[in-house]
Short mmCIF file of C-alpha atoms in Angstrom, two decimals:
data_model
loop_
_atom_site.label_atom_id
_atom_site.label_comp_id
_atom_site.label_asym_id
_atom_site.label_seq_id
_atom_site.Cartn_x
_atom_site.Cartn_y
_atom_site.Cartn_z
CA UNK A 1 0.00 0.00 0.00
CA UNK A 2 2.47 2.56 0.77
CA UNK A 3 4.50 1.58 -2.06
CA UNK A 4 1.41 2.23 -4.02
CA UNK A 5 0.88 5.44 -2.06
CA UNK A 6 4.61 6.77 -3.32
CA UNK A 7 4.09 6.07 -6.99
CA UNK A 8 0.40 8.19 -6.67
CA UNK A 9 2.32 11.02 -5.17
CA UNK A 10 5.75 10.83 -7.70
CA UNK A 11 3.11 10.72 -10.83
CA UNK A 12 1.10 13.78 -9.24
CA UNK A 13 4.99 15.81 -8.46
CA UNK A 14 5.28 15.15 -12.15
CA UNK A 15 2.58 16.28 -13.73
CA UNK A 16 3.21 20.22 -13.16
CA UNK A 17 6.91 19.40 -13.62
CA UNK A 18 5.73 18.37 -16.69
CA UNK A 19 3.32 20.74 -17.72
CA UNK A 20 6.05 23.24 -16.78
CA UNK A 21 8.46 22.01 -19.45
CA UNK A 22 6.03 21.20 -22.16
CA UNK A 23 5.18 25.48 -21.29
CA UNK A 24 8.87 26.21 -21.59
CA UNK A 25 9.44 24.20 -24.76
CA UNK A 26 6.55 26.65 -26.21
CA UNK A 27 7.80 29.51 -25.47
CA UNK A 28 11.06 30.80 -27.71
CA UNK A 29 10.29 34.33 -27.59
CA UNK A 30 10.69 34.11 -31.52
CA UNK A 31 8.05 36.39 -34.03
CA UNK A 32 7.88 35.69 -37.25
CA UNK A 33 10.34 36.37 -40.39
CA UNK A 34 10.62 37.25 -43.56
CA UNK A 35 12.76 35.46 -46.52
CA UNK A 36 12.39 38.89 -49.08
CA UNK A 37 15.70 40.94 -48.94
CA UNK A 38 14.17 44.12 -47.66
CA UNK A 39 12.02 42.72 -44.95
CA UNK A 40 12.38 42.95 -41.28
CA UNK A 41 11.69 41.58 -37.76
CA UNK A 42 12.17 42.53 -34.85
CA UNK A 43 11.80 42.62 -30.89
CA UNK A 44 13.37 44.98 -29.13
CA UNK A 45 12.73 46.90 -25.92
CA UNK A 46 14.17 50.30 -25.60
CA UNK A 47 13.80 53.81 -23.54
CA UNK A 48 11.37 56.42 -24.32
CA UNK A 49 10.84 59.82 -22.29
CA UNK A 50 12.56 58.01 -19.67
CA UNK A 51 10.81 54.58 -19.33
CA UNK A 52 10.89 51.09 -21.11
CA UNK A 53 8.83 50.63 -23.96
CA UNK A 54 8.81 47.36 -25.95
CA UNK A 55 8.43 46.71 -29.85
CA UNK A 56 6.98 43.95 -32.54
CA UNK A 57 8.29 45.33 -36.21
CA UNK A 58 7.29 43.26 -38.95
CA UNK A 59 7.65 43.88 -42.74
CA UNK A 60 8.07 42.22 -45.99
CA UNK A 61 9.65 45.39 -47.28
CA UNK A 62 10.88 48.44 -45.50
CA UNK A 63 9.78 51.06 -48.24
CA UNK A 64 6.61 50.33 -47.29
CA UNK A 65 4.65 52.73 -45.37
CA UNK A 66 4.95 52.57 -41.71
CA UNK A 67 2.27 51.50 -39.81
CA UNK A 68 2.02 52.17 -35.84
CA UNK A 69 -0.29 49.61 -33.77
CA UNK A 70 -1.39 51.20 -30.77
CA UNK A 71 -2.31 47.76 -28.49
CA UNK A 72 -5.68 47.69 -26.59
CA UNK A 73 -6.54 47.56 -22.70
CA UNK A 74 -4.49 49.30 -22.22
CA UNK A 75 -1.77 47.81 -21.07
CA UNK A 76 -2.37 44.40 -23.37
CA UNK A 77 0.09 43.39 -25.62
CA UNK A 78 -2.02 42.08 -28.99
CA UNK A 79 0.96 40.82 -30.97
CA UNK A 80 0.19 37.10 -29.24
CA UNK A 81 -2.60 37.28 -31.89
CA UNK A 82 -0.78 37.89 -34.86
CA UNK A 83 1.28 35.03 -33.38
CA UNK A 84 -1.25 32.99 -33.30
CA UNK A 85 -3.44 33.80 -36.21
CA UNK A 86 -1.04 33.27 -39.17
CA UNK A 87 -3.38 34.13 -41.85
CA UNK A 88 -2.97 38.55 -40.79
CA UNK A 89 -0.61 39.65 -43.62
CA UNK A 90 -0.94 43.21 -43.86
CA UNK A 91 3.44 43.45 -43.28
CA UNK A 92 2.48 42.93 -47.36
CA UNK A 93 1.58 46.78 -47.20
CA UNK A 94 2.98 48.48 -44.43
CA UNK A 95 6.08 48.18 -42.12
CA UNK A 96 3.70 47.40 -39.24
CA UNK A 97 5.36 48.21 -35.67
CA UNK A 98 3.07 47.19 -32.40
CA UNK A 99 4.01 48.62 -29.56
CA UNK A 100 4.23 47.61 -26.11
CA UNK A 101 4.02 50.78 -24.02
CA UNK A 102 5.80 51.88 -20.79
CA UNK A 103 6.25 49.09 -18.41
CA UNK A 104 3.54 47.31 -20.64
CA UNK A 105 4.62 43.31 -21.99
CA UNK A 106 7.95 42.94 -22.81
CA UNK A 107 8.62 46.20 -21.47
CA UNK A 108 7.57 45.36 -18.20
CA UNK A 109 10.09 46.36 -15.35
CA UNK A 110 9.41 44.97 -11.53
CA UNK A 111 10.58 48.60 -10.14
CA UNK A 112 7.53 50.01 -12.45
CA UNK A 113 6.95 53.28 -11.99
CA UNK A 114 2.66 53.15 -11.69
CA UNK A 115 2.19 57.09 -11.53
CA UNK A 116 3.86 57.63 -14.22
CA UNK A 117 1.45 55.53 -16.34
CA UNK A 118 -1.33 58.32 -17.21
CA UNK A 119 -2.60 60.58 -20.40
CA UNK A 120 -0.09 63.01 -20.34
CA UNK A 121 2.60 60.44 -20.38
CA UNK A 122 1.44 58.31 -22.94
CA UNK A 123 0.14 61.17 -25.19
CA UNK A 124 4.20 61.62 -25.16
CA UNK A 125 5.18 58.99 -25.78
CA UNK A 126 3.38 58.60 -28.46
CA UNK A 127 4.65 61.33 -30.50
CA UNK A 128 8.12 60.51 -29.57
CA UNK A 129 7.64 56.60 -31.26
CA UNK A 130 6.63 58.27 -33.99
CA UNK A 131 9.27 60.53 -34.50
CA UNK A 132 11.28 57.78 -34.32
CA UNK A 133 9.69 55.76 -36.32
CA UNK A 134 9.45 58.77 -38.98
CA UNK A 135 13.10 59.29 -38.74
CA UNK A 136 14.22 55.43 -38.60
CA UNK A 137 12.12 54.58 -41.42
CA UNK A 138 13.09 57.95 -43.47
CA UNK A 139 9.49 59.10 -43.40
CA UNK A 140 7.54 62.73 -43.68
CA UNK A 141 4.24 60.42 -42.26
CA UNK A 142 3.10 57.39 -40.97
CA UNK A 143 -0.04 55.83 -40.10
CA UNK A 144 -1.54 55.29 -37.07
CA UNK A 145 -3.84 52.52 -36.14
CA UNK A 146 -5.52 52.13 -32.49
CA UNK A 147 -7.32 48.79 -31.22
CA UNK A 148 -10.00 48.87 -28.90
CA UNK A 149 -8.63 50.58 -25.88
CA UNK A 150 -5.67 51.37 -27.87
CA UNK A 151 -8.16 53.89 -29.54
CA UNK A 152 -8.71 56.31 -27.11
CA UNK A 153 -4.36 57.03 -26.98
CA UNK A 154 -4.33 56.79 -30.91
CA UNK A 155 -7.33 59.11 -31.65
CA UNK A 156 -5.96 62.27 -28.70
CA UNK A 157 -2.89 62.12 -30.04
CA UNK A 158 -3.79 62.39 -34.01
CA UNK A 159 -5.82 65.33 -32.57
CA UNK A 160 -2.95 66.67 -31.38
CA UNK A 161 -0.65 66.25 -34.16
CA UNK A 162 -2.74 65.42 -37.21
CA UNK A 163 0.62 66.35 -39.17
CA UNK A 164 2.42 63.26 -38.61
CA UNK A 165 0.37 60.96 -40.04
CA UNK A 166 -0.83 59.64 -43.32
CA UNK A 167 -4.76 58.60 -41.56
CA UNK A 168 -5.99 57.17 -38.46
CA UNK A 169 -7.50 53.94 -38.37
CA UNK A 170 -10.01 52.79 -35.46
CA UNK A 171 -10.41 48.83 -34.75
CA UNK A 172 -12.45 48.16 -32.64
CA UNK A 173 -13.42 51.83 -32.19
CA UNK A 174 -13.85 52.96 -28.39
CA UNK A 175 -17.03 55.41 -29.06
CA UNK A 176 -18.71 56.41 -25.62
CA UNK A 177 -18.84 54.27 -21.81
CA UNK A 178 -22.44 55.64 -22.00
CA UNK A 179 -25.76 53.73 -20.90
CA UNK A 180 -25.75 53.48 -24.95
CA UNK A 181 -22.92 51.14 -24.78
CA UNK A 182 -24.20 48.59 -22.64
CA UNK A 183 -27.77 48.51 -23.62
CA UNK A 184 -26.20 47.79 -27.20
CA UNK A 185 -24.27 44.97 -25.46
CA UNK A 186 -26.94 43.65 -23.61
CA UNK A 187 -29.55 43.47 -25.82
CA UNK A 188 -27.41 41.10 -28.42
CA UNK A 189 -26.61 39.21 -25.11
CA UNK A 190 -30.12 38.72 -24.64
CA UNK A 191 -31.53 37.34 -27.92
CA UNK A 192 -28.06 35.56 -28.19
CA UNK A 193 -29.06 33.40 -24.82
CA UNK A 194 -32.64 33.36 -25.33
CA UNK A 195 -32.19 31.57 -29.04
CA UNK A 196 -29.97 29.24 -27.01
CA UNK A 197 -32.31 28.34 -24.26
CA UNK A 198 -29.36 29.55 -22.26
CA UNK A 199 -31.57 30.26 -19.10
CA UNK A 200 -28.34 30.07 -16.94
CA UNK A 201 -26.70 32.91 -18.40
CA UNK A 202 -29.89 35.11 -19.01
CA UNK A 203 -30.03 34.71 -15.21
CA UNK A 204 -26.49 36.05 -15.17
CA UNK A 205 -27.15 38.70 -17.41
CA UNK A 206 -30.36 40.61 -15.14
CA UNK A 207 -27.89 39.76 -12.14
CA UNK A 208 -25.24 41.81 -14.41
CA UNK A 209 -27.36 44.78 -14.82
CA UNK A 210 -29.26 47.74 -13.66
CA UNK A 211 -32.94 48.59 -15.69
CA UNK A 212 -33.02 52.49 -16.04
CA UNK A 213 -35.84 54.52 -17.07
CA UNK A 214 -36.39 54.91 -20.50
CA UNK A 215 -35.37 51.45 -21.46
CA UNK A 216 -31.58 51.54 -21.07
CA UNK A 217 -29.31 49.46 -19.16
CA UNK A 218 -26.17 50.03 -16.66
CA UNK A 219 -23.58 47.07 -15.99
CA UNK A 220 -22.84 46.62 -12.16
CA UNK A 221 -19.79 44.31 -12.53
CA UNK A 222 -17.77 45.46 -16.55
CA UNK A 223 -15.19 42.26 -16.19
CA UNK A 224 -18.78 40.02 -15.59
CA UNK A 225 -20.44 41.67 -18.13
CA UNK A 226 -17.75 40.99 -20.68
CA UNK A 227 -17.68 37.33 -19.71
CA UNK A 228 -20.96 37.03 -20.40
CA UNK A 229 -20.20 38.67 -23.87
CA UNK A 230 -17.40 35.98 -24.59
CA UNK A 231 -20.15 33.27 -23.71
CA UNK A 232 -22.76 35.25 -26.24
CA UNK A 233 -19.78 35.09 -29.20
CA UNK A 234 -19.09 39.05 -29.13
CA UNK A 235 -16.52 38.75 -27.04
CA UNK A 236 -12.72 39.10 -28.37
CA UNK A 237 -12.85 36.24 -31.03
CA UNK A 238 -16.52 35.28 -32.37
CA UNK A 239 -17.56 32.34 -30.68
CA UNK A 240 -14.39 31.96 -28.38
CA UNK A 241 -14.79 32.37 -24.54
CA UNK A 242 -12.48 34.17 -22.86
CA UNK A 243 -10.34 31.66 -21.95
CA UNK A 244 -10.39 30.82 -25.62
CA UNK A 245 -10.03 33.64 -27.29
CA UNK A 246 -7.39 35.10 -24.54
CA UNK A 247 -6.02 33.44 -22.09
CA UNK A 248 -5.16 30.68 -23.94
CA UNK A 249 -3.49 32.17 -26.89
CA UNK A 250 -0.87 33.82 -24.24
CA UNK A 251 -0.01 30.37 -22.64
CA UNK A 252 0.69 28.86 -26.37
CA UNK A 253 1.67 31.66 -28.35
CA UNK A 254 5.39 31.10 -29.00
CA UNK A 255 6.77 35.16 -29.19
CA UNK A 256 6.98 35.59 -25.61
CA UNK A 257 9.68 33.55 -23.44
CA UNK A 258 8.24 32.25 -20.19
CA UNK A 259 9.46 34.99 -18.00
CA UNK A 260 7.57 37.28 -20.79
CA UNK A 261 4.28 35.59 -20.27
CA UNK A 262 4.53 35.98 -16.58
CA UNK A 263 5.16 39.80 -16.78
CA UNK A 264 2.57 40.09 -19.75
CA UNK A 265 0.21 39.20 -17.34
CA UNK A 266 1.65 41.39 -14.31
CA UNK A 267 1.47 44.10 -16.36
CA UNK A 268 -2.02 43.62 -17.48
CA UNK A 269 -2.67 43.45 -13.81
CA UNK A 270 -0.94 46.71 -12.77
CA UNK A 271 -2.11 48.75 -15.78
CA UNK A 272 -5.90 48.74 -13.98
CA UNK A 273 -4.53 50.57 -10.86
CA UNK A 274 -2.19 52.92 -12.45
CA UNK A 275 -3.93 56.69 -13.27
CA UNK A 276 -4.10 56.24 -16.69
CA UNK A 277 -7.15 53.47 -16.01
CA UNK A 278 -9.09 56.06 -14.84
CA UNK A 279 -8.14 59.02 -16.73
CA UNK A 280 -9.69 56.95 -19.69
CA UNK A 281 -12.95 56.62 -18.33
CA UNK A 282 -16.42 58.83 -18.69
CA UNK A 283 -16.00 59.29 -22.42
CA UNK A 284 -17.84 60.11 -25.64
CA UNK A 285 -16.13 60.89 -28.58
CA UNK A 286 -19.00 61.79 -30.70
CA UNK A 287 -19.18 65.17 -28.20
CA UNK A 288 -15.86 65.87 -27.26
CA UNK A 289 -13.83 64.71 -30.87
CA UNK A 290 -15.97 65.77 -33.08
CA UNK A 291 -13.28 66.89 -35.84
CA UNK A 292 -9.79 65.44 -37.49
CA UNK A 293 -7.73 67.04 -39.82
CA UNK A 294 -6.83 63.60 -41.56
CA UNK A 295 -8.55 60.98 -43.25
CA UNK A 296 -10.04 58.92 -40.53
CA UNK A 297 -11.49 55.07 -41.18
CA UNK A 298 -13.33 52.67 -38.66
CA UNK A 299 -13.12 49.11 -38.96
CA UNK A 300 -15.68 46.86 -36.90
CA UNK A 301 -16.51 43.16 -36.60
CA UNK A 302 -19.83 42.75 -37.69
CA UNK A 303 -20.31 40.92 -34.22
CA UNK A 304 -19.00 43.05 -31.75
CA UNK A 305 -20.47 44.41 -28.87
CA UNK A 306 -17.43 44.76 -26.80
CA UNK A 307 -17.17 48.13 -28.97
CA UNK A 308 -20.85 47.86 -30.83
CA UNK A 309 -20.04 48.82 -34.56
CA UNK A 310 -23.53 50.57 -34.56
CA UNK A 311 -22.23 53.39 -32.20
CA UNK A 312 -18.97 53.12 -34.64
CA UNK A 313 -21.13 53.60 -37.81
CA UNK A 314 -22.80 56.40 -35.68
CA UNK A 315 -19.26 58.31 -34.87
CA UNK A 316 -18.15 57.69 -38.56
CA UNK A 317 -21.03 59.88 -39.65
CA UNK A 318 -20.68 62.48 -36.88
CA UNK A 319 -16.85 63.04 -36.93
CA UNK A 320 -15.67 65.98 -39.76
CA UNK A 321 -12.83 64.78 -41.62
CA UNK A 322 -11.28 65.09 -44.74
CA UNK A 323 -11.72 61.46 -45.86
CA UNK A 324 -13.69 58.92 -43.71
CA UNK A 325 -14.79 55.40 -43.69
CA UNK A 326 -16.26 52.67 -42.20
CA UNK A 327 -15.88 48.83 -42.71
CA UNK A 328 -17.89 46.12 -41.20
CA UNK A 329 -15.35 42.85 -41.60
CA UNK A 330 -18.08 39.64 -41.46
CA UNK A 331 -17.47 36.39 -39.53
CA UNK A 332 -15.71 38.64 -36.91
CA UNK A 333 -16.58 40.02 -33.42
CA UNK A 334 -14.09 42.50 -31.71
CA UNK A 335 -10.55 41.30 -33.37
CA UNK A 336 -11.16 41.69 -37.25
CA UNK A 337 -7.75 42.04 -38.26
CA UNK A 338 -6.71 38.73 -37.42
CA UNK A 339 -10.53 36.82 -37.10
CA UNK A 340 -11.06 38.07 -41.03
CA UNK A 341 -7.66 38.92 -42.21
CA UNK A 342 -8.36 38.63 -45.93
CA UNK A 343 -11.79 41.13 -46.11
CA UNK A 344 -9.29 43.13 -43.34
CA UNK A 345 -6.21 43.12 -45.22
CA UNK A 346 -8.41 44.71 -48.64
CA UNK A 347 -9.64 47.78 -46.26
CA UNK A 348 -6.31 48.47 -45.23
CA UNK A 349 -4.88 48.26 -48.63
CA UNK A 350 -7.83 50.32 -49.92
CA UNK A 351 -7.17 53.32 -46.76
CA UNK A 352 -3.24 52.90 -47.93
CA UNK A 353 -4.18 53.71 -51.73
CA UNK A 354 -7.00 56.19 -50.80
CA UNK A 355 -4.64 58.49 -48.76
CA UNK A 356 -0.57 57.89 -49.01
CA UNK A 357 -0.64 60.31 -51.75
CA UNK A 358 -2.78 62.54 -50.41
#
């Protein structure tokens, strides 16, 4: 029996042991390359106004147009998805450069300075990537591209210097944190779970939220309410829990080392109690940025109510612009680029032949 006893307890020792290596083997901390002779690729971590910022460049030629990938949250890394999702090949038109700001992934440093992480800062920062990216790359312009929360840093600063770029492109457009926003959300929710039978999660759902007058809805709980969005299908990926469509892409994705996966997640962490979190709240762009001096262009999964593409329709008709645009990508909930890359990649190309010479 006890002999029995010791070979239960070795096999349960070894399974995390295991598990551990099999994680470690999967993680290289290598992004894809490139076999044309003017392509590039690289990861790279370097100082900007003072703090760490980390960097994803990947091109099939360097001549191309630069194209600057301001990641969502903030303070998530999205370049585990372009790991992941092979298919996204829009390095075929642009020099595309995701970055990782202050103390955010890669650039994530243990003495992290959280104050330091607000509007001002990053508004800075921002401007200085892209002079340095203008000036690397031998370039008047560039474009600018934000991703959900990524938005809100990409769309202040082209207001602030429209000069330096080509257009701004919204994925994933963050439009208002109104009562609009989550009645929009709830309602697909609803008819979602109710076509389903899904009376466990409708349950959920009037647990989630608050009935106002007038018909709309306020979420108590916005981490609950977006779970229940990855279990409707608008969630991240269409169809794709959380765990899915997240979590699960991190542990596997092979462009992060271990250690990078740990602090990809700290940093996730520390981002929501740093000032910026707040300073991004209590917004609505169709009141407050109302007007761009570039072309602007919107592009929305025609399934997601993480940012519902009606209110981006709506902003794409209020906002006065030189150019504008919106594309609904099909099959696709909050992550087009990568969930559609092929109806994607044809709107970027279009935007890049529409305004480059401009």
């Amino acid at each position: 029996m006890r002999k029995k006893l010791m070979i239960i307890l070795m096999c349960l020792l070894a399974v995390p042991v295991l598990l551990f290596v099999v994680w470690w083997i999967m993680s290289p901390g290598k992004i894809r390359t490139y076999k044309e002779p003017n392509s590039l690729s690289e990861k790279f971590v370097m100082d900007i106004n003072g703090a760490p910022n980390g960097f994803f460049i990947n091109s099939k030629d360097i001549n191309n147009p630069v194209l600057l990938f301001v990641s969502s949250g903030p303070g998530t890394d999205d370049y585990v998805f372009t790991d992941k999702y092979k298919d996204m090949y829009i390095e075929d038109e642009f020099t595309v450069v995701y970055w990782d700001y202050r103390y955010m992934g890669i650039a994530y440093d243990k003495d992290i300075d959280v104050d330091s992480i607000n509007i001002d800062n990053l508004l800075d920062d921002t401007y200085a990537v892209t002079e340095y990216l203008k000036e690397r790359f031998s370039k008047e312009k560039i474009y600018i591209m934000g991703f959900s929360g990524g938005t809100k840093i990409a769309l202040m600063e082209v207001q602030r210097h429209p000069e330096n770029y080509y257009a701004y492109i919204g994925m994933a457009q963050c439009v208002t944190d109104s009562e609009e926003n989550d009645t929009l959300m709830y309602s697909f929710m609803k008819e979602v779970f109710e076509k389903r039978g899904d009376n466990k999660n409708l349950e959920k759902l009037e647990d989630a939220v608050v009935h106002l007058d007038g018909g709309n809805i306020k979420c108590k709980d916005w981490y609950v309410y977006v779970n229940l969005l990855h279990e409707a299908g608008g969630g991240t990926i269409y169809n794709k829990t959380e765990f899915e469509g997240i979590v699960w892409p991190i542990i596997t994705c092979g462009c992060y080392t271990l250690k990078e996966k740990i602090n990809y997640i700290t940093a996730m962490k520390t981002y929501r109690r740093t000032p910026l979190y707040e300073q991004l709240d209590d917004f609505d762009y169709r009141k407050s940025i109302t007007q761009i001096g570039i072309p602007v262009f919107f592009i929305s999964g025609e399934y997601d109510y993480n940012c519902p593409w009606e209110l981006v329709q709506e902003y794409c008709d209020v906002i006065d612009a030189p150019q504008k645009g919106f594309y609904k990508i099909t099959g696709a909930a909050h992550s087009p680029l990568w969930e559609n890359p092929g109806e994607t990649y044809e709107a970027m190309k279009q935007i890049k032949e529409m305004t480059l010479n401009g």
